[in-house]
Coordinates of C-alpha atoms in Angstrom, one line a residue:
X29 CA -30.8 -25.5 2.0
X30 CA -34.4 -25.4 1.3
X31 CA -34.6 -23.6 5.0
X32 CA -32.1 -21.2 3.6
X33 CA -33.5 -20.6 0.3
X34 CA -37.3 -19.9 1.9
X35 CA -35.8 -17.5 4.5
X36 CA -33.7 -15.3 1.3
X37 CA -36.9 -15.5 -0.7
X38 CA -39.4 -14.7 2.1
X39 CA -41.3 -11.6 1.5
X40 CA -40.6 -10.0 4.8
X41 CA -36.7 -10.5 4.6
X42 CA -36.6 -9.0 1.3
X43 CA -38.5 -5.5 2.6
X44 CA -35.6 -6.2 5.8
X45 CA -33.1 -6.2 3.1
X46 CA -34.1 -3.4 0.9
X47 CA -34.1 -1.2 4.2
X48 CA -30.8 -2.2 5.3
X49 CA -29.6 -1.4 2.1
X50 CA -31.5 2.1 1.7
X51 CA -30.0 3.1 5.0
X52 CA -26.9 1.9 4.6
X53 CA -26.5 3.6 0.9
X54 CA -28.0 7.4 2.5
X55 CA -25.1 6.3 5.5
X56 CA -22.1 5.6 2.5
X57 CA -23.0 9.1 0.8
X58 CA -23.2 11.0 4.4
X59 CA -19.8 9.6 5.7
X60 CA -17.7 10.3 2.1
X61 CA -15.8 13.3 2.1
X62 CA -17.5 16.2 0.1
X63 CA -13.9 17.7 -1.0
X64 CA -10.7 15.9 -1.2
X65 CA -7.6 16.9 -3.1
X66 CA -3.8 15.7 -2.7
X67 CA -0.8 13.6 -4.7
X68 CA 0.7 10.4 -3.8
X69 CA 4.0 9.2 -5.1
X70 CA 4.6 5.4 -4.9
X71 CA 6.7 2.5 -6.2
X72 CA 7.5 -0.4 -5.3
X73 CA 10.8 -3.2 -5.7
X74 CA 9.4 -4.8 -8.5
X75 CA 7.6 -2.4 -11.4
X76 CA 4.8 -5.3 -12.2
X77 CA 3.6 -4.7 -8.6
X78 CA 3.7 -1.0 -8.9
X79 CA 1.7 -1.7 -12.5
X80 CA -0.4 -3.7 -10.9
X81 CA -0.9 -1.2 -8.0
X82 CA -1.1 1.7 -10.6
X83 CA -4.8 -0.3 -12.0
X84 CA -6.3 -0.9 -9.2
X85 CA -5.8 2.7 -8.0
X86 CA -7.3 3.7 -11.5
X87 CA -10.8 2.0 -10.2
X88 CA -11.0 3.9 -7.6
X89 CA -11.4 7.6 -9.5
X90 CA -14.8 7.6 -9.4
X91 CA -14.5 8.2 -5.4
X92 CA -12.1 10.9 -5.6
X93 CA -13.4 12.1 -9.1
X94 CA -9.9 12.6 -10.4
X95 CA -9.0 15.2 -7.4
X96 CA -5.4 13.0 -6.1
X97 CA -2.8 13.2 -8.7
X98 CA -1.3 9.5 -8.4
X99 CA 2.7 9.3 -9.4
X100 CA 3.9 6.1 -9.8
X101 CA 7.6 5.7 -9.9
X102 CA 9.2 2.6 -11.6
X103 CA 12.3 2.3 -10.0
X104 CA 13.7 -0.8 -7.8
X105 CA 12.8 0.9 -4.5
X106 CA 10.3 1.0 -2.3
X107 CA 9.0 4.3 -1.8
X108 CA 5.7 5.8 -0.9
X109 CA 5.2 9.4 0.1
X110 CA 1.9 11.5 -0.4
X111 CA -0.3 14.2 0.9
X112 CA -4.6 13.9 0.7
X113 CA -7.0 16.7 1.9
X114 CA -10.3 15.4 3.0
X115 CA -13.0 17.9 4.0
X116 CA -16.5 16.9 4.5
X117 CA -18.9 16.6 7.8
X118 CA -20.8 14.1 10.0
X119 CA -23.6 14.4 12.3
X120 CA -24.0 12.3 15.0
X121 CA -27.6 11.9 14.7
X122 CA -27.2 10.6 11.1
X123 CA -26.6 7.0 11.9
X124 CA -28.0 7.1 15.4
X125 CA -31.2 7.9 13.4
X126 CA -30.3 4.9 10.9
X127 CA -29.8 2.3 13.5
X128 CA -33.1 3.6 15.2
X129 CA -35.3 2.9 12.3
X130 CA -33.6 -0.1 11.4
X131 CA -34.2 -1.8 14.9
X132 CA -37.3 -0.8 15.1
X133 CA -38.8 -2.1 12.2
X134 CA -41.5 -4.9 11.8
X135 CA -39.8 -6.6 9.2
X136 CA -36.3 -6.5 10.9
X137 CA -37.7 -7.8 14.6
X138 CA -39.1 -10.9 12.2
X139 CA -35.8 -11.8 10.9
X140 CA -34.1 -11.5 13.8
X141 CA -36.7 -13.9 15.6
X142 CA -36.2 -16.6 13.0
X143 CA -32.9 -16.3 12.9
X144 CA -32.7 -17.5 16.3
X145 CA -35.4 -20.0 15.8
X146 CA -33.7 -21.8 12.8
X147 CA -33.7 -25.1 12.6
X148 CA -30.3 -26.4 10.2

């Protein structure tokens, strides 16, 4: 455990984690659609499951910004019908640029080398 704690708290490992987090956030922001719209109607055999699924889908509102209309049906049948349109862009060089800048970073190379030579 002491090796793991020292490894995770090392300044170069922390810098590598921050770099990967920064590029990961940028990639997620780049990949998410710019416009999304649609409607979904669903139900399960058990109305309690329908309510639980509706609660989980309610937590996704920050991602689609309430542009997807979700209609639950609380009758006793399995039902799923929907229509969603998403518009966005993904340029191929953005993930490649992120991967290259992460791989050639000196802190990442240090983490890889130290990971390969660890003694558990």
